[in-house]
mmCIF file of C-alpha atoms and ligand atoms in Angstrom:
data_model
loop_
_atom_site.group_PDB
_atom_site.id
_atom_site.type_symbol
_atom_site.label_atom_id
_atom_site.label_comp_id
_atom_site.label_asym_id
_atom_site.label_seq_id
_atom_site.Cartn_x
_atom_site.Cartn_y
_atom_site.Cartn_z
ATOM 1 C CA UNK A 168 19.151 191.648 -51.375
ATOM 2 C CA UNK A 169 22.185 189.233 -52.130
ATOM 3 C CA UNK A 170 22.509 185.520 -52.448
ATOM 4 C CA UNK A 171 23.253 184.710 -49.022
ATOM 5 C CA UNK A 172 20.532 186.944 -47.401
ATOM 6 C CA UNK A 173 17.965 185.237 -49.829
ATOM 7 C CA UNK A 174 19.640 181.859 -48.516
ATOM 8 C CA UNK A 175 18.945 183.138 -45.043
ATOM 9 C CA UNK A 176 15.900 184.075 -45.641
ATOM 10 C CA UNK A 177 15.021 180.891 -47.133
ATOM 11 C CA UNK A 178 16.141 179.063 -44.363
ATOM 12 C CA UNK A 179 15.155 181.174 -42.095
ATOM 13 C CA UNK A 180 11.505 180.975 -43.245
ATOM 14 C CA UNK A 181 11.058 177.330 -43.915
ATOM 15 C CA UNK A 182 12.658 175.844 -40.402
ATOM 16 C CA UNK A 183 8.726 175.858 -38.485
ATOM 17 C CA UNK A 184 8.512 173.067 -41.432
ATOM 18 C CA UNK A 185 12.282 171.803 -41.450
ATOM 19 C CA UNK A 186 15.147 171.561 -39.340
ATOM 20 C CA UNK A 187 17.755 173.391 -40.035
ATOM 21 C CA UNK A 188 20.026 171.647 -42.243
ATOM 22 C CA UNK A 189 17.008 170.562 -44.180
ATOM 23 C CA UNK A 190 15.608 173.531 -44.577
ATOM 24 C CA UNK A 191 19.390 175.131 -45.641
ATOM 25 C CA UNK A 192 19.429 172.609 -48.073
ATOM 26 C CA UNK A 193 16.117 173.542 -49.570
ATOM 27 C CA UNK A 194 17.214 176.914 -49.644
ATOM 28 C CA UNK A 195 20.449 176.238 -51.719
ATOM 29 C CA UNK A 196 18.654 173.500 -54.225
ATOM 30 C CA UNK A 197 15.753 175.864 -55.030
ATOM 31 C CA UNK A 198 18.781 179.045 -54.890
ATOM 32 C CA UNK A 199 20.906 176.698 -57.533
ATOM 33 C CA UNK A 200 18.011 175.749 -59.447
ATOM 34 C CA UNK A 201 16.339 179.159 -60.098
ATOM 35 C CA UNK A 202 20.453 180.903 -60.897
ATOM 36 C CA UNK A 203 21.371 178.107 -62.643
ATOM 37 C CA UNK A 204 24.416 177.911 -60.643
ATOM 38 C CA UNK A 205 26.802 175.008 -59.465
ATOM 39 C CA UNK A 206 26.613 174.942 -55.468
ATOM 40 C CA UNK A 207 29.906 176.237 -55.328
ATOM 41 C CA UNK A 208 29.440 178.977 -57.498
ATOM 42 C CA UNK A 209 26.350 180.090 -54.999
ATOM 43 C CA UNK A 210 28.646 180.276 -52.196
ATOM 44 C CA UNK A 211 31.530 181.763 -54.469
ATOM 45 C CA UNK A 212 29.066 184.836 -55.831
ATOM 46 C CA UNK A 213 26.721 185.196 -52.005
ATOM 47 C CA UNK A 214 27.474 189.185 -52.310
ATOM 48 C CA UNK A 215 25.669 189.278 -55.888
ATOM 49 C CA UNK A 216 22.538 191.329 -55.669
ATOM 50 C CA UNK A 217 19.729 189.210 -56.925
ATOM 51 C CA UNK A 218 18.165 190.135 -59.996
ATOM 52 C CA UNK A 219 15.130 192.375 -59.042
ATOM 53 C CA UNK A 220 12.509 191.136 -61.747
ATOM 54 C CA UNK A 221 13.313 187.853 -60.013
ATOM 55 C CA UNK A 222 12.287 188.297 -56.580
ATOM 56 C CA UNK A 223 8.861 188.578 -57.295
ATOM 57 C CA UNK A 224 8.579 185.492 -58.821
ATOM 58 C CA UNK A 225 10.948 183.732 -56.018
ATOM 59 C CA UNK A 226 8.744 185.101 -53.108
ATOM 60 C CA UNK A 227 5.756 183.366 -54.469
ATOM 61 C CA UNK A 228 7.337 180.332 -54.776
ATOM 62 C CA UNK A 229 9.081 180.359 -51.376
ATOM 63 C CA UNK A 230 5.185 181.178 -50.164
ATOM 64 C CA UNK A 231 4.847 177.577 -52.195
ATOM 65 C CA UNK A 232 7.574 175.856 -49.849
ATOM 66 C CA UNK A 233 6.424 177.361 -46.886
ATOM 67 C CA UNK A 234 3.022 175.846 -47.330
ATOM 68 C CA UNK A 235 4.591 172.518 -47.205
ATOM 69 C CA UNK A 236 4.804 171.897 -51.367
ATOM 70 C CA UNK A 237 7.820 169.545 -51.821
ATOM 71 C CA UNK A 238 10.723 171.425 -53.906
ATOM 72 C CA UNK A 239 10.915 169.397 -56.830
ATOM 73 C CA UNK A 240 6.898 170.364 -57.450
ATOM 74 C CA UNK A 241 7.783 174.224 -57.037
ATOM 75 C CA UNK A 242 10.440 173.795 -59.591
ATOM 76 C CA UNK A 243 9.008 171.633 -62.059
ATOM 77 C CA UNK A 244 11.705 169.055 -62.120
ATOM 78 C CA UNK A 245 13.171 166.225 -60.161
ATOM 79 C CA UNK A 246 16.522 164.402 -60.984
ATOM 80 C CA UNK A 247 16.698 160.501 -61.055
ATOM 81 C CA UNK A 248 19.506 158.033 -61.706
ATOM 82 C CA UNK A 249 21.232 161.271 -63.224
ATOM 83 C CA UNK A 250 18.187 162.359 -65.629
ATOM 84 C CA UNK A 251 15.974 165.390 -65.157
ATOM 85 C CA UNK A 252 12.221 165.076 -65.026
ATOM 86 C CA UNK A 253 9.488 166.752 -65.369
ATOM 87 C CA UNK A 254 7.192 166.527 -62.224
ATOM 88 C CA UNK A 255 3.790 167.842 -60.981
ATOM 89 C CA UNK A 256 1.245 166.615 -58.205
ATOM 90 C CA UNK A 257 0.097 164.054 -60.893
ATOM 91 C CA UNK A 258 3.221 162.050 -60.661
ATOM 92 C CA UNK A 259 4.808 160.793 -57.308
ATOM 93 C CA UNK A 260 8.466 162.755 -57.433
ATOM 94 C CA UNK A 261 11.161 159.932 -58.047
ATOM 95 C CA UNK A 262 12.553 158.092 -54.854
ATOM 96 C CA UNK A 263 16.593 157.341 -54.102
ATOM 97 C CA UNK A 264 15.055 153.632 -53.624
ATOM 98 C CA UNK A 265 13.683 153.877 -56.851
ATOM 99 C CA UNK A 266 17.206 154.330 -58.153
ATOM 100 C CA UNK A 267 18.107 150.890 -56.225
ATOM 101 C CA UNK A 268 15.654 149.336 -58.642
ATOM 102 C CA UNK A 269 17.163 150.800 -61.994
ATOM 103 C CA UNK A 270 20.682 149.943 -61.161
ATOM 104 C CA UNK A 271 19.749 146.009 -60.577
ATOM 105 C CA UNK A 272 18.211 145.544 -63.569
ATOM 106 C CA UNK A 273 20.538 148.130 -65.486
ATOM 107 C CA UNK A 274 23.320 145.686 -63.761
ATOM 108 C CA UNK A 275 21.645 142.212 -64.409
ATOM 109 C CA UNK A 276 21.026 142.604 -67.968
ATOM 110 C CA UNK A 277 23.706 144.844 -69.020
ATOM 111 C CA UNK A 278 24.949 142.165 -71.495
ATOM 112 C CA UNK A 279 21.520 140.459 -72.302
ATOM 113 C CA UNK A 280 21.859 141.194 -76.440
ATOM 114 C CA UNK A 281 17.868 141.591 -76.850
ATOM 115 C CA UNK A 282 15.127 142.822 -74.143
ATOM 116 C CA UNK A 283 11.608 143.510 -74.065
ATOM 117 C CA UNK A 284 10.597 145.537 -70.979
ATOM 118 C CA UNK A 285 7.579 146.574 -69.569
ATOM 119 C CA UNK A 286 7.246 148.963 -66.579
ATOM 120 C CA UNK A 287 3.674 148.582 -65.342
ATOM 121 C CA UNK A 288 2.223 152.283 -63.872
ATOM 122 C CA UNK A 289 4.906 154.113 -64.895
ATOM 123 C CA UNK A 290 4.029 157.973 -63.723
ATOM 124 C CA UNK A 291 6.365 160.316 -64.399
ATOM 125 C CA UNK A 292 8.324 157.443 -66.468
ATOM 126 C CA UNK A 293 11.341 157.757 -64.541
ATOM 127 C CA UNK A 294 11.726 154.043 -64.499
ATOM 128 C CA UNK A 295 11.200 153.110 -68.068
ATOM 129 C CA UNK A 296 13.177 156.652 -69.144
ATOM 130 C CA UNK A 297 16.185 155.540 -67.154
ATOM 131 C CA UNK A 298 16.233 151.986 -68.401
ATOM 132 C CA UNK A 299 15.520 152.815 -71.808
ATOM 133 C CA UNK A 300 19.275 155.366 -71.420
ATOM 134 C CA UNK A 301 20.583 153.063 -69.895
ATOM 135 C CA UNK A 302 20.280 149.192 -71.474
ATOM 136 C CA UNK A 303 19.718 150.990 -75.315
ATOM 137 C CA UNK A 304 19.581 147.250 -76.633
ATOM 138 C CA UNK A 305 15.625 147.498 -74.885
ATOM 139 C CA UNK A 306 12.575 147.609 -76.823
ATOM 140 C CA UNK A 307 10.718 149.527 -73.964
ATOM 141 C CA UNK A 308 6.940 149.611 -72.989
ATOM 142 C CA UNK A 309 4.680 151.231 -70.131
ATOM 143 C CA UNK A 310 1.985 152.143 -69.224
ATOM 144 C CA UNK A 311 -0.642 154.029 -66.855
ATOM 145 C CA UNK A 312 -4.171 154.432 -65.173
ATOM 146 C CA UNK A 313 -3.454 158.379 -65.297
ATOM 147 C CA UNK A 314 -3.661 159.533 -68.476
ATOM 148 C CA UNK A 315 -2.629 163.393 -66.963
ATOM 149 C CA UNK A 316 0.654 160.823 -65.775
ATOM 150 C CA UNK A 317 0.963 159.645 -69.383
ATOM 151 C CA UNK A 318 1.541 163.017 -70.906
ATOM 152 C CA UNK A 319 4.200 164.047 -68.479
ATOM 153 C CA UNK A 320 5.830 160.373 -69.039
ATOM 154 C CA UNK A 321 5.860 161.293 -72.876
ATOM 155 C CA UNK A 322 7.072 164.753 -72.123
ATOM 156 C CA UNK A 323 9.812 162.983 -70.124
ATOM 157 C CA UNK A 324 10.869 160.504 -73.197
ATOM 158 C CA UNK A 325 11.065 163.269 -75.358
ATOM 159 C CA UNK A 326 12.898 165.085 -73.728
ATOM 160 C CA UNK A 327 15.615 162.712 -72.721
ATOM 161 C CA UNK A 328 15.392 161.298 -76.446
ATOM 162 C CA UNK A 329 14.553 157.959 -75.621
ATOM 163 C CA UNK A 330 11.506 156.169 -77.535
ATOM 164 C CA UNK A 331 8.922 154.357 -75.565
ATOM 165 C CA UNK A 332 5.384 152.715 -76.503
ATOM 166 C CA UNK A 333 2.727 154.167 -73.745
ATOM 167 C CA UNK A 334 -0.427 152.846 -73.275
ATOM 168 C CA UNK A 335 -3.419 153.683 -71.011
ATOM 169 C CA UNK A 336 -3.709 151.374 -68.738
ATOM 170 C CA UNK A 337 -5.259 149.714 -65.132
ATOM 171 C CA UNK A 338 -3.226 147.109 -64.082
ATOM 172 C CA UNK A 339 -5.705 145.488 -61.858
ATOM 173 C CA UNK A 340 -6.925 145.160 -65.115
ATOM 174 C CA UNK A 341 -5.555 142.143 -65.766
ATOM 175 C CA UNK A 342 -8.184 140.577 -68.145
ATOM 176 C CA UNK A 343 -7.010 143.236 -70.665
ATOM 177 C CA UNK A 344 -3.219 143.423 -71.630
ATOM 178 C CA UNK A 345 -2.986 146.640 -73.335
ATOM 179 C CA UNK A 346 0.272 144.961 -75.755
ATOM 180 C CA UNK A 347 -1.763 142.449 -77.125
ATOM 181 C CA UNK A 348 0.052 139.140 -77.372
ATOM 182 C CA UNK A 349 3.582 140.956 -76.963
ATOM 183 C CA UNK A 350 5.712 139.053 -74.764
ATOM 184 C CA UNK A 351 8.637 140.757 -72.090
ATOM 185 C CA UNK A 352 11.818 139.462 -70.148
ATOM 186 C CA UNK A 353 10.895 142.149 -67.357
ATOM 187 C CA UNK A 354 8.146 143.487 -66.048
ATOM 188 C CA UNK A 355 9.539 146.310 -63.855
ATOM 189 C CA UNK A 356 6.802 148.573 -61.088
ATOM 190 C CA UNK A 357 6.760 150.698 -58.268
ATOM 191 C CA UNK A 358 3.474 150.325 -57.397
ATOM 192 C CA UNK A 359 0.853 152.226 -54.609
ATOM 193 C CA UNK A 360 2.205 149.753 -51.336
ATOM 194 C CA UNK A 361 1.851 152.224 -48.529
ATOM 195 C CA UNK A 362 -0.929 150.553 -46.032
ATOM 196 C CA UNK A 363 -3.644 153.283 -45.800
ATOM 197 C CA UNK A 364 -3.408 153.066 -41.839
ATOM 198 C CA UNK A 365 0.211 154.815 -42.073
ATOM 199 C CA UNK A 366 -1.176 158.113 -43.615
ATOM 200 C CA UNK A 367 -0.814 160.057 -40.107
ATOM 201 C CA UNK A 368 2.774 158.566 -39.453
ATOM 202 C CA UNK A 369 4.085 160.237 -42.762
ATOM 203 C CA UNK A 370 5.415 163.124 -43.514
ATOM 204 C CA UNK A 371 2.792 166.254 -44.287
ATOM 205 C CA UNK A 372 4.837 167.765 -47.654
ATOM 206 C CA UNK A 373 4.236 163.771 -49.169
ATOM 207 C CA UNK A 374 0.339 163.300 -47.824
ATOM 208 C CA UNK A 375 -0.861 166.640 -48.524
ATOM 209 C CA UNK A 376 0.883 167.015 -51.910
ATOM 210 C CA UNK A 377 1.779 163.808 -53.809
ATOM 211 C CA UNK A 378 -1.613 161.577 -55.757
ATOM 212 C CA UNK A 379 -2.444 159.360 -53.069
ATOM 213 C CA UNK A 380 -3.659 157.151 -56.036
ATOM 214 C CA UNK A 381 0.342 156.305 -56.645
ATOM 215 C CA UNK A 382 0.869 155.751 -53.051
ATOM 216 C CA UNK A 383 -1.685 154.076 -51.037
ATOM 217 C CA UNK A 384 -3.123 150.524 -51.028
ATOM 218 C CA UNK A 385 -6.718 149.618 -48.651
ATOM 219 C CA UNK A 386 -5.146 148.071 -45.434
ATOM 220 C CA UNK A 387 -6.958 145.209 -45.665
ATOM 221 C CA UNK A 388 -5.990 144.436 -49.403
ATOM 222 C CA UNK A 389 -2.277 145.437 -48.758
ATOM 223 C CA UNK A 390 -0.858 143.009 -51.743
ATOM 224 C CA UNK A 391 -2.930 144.108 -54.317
ATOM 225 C CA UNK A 392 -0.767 145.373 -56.816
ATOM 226 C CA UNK A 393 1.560 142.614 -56.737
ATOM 227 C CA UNK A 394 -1.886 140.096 -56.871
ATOM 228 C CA UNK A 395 -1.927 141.969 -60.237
ATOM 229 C CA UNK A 396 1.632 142.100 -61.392
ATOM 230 C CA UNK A 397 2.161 138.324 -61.003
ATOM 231 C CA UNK A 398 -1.101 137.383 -62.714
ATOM 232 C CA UNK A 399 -0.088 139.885 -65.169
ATOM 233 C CA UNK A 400 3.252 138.144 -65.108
ATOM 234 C CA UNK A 401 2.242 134.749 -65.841
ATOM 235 C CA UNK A 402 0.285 135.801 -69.266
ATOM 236 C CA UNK A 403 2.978 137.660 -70.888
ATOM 237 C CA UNK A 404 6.798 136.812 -69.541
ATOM 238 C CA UNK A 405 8.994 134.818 -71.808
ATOM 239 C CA UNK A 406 9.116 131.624 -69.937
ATOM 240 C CA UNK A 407 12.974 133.107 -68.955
ATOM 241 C CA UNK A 408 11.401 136.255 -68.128
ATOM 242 C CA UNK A 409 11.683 138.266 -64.256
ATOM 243 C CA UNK A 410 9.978 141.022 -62.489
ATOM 244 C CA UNK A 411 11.207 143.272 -60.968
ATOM 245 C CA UNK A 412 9.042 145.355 -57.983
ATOM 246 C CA UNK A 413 9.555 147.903 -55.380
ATOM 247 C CA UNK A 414 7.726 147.007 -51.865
ATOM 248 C CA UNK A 415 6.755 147.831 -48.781
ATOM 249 C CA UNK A 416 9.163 146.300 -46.417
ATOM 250 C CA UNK A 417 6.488 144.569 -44.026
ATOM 251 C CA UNK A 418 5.201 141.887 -46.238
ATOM 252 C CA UNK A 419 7.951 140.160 -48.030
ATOM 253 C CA UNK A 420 7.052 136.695 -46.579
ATOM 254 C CA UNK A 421 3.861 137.521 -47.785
ATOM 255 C CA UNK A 422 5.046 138.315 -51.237
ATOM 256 C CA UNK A 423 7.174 135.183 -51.482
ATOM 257 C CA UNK A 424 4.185 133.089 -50.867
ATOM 258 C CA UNK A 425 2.016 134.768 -53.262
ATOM 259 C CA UNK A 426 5.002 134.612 -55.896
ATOM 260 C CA UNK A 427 5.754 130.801 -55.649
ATOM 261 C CA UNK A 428 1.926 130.027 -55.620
ATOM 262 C CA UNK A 429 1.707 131.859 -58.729
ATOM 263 C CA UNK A 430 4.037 129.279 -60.545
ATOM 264 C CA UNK A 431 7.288 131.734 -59.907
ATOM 265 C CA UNK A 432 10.776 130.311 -59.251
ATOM 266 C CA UNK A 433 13.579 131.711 -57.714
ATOM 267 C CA UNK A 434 12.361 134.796 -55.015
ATOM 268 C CA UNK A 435 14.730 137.287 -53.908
ATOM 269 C CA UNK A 436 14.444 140.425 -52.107
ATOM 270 C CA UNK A 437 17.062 143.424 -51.516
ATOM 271 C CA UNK A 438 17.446 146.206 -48.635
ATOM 272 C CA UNK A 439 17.431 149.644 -49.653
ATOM 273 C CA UNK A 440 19.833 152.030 -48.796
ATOM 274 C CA UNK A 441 17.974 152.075 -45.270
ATOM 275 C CA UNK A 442 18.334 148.509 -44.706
ATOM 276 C CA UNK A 443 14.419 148.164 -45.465
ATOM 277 C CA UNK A 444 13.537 145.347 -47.858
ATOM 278 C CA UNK A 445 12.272 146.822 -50.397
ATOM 279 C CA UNK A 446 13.038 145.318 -53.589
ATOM 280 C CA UNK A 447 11.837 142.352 -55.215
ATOM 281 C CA UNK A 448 12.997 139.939 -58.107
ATOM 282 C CA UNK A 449 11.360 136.758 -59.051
ATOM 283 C CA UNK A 450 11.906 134.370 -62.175
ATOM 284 C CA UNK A 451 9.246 132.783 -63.649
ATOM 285 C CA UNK A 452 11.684 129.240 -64.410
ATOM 286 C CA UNK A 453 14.468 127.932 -61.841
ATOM 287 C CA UNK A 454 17.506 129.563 -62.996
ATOM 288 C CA UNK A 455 19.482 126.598 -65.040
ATOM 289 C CA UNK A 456 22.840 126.080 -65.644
ATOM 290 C CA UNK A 457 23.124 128.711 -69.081
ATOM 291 C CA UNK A 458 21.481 131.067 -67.029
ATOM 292 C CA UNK A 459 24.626 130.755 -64.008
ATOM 293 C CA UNK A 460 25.814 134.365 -64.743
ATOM 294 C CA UNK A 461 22.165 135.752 -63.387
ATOM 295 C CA UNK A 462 22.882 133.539 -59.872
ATOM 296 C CA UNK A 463 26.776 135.266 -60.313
ATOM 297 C CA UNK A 464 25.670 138.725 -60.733
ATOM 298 C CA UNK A 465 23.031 138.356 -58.078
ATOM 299 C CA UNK A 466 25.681 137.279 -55.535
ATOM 300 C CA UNK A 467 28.000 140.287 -56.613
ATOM 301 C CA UNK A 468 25.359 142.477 -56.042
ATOM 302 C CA UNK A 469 24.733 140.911 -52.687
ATOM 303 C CA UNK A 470 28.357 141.145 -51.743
ATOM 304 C CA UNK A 471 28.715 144.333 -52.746
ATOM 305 C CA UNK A 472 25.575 145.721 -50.553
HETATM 306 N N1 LIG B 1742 8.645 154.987 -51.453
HETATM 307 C C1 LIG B 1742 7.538 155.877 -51.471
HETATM 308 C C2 LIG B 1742 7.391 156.570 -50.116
HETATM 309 O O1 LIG B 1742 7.802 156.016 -49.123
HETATM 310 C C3 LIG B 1742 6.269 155.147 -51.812
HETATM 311 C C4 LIG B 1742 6.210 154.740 -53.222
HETATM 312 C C5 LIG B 1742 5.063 153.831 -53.499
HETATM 313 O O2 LIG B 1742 4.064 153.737 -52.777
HETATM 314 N N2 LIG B 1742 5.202 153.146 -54.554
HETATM 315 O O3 LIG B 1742 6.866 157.653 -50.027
#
């Protein structure tokens, strides 16, 4: 069989699941991926003949897609903010949103000459991994309930050579600060904030396959997570110190309350790339006058949105 009939049949096979361009895409990502071949030079060699000791291997895995098991946990691997990851059902695969999140902080502290940053339930590490390549001036910390999470975050660091100190932890633990007395200028997460009720509106490849544990909050406890975060925020931030969160866009009034009740100055929150809030960032102290270039930087991000 050639390239393009496996492409076809790919397509062909997956589109009860996707529509048609989806599923064509699926086909050409997992075609790519598997070949190791630029998406032009899949289209450029279509009349190859596929390796034979491959098919065997590729029909099990298409057996994989057709059973609704998102691409990036059939091959392993995701990419985010330009990295490669390892991924697996014990780590929510990295979100475009998610990439929002990097690039303001990568932005906002490009220049800061010393940062300590935490990123609180960091699963596959994609987060901490892409700010640690990123702002290589930060002394970089996370952590996780999952330890089966921690050892694919390490994996991660290692193998996009960037050092990180990990740590076991639950951050509704917040009696127990697994740094000790350590103090941060960010505190970055993307915590569970999907309300429980919205299981059935979501897609079936994300509810049957990803940990629910990294997704889902009670419905009647919907803030938890941030509850956590700020408290958590409040022991250890250098009194100049942010956070930084990704959110469900329902509740943002919600959050700003809890923030500023919490002794935080200073609330903001950004659209995605959807034009649903989902971003947060919150200073612990007004911003004063040495601190102007944060309020200019903010306001060029804004513009540029
Ligand atoms: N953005 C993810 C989704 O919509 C959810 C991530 C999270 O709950 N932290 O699937």
């Amino acid at each position: 069989m050639t390239i393009r009939e496996y492409t076809r049949h790919i397509t062909d096979t997956l589109q009860p699941l996707y529509d048609v361009h989806e599923a064509a895409a699926v086909a050409k990502a997992y075609l790519q991926a598997r070949l190791h071949l630029p998406a032009h030079e899949l289209v450029l060699r279509g009349n190859d003949t596929l390796p034979s000791p491959l098919i065997g291997q590729f029909n099990d895995e298409l057996l994989l897609l057709q059973q609704g098991t998102p691409l990036q946990y059939v091959l392993g691997e995701a990419e985010f903010y330009g990295l490669t990851f390892k991924v697996s059902p014990d780590v929510l695969i990295p979100r475009p949103e998610t990439e929002e999140l990097v690039n303001l902080i990568v932005r906002q502290h490009r220049h800061s000459p010393t940062l300590r940053i935490w990123d609180v339930g960091t699963g596959s590490g994609c987060i901490a991994i892409a700010l640690a390549k990123h702002l290589p001036q930060a002394e970089m910390f996370a952590t996780d309930i999952s330890e089966a999470a921690l050892s694919i975050a390490r994996a991660n660091a290692k193998a996009n050579q960037v050092a990180i100190t990990f740590a076991q932890h639950d951050m509704l633990d917040t009696a127990h600060l697994p740094f000790g007395d350590t103090h941060f200028d960010i505190l970055v997460s993307n915590p569970p904030y999907i309300p429980a009720a919205l299981r059935s509106t979501m897609h079936p490849n994300v509810v049957a396959h990803e940990p629910h544990s990294a997704l889902f909050v009670p419905d009647d406890q919907p803030l938890l997570f941030y509850e956590a975060l700020a408290l958590i925020g409040t022991k250890c931030l250098n009194p100049q110190g942010s956070l930084f969160a990704e959110t469900f866009e329902g509740y943002h009034e919600e959050l700003e309350r809890l923030f500023l009740s919490q002794g935080y100055n200073d609330f903001q929150s950004l659209e995605d790339i959807n034009g649903k809030k989902r971003i947060i960032f919150v200073f612990l102290q007004p911003i004063n006058d040495e601190r102007l270039w944060i309020r200019d930087e903010r306001q060029s991000i804004l513009d540029n949105l």
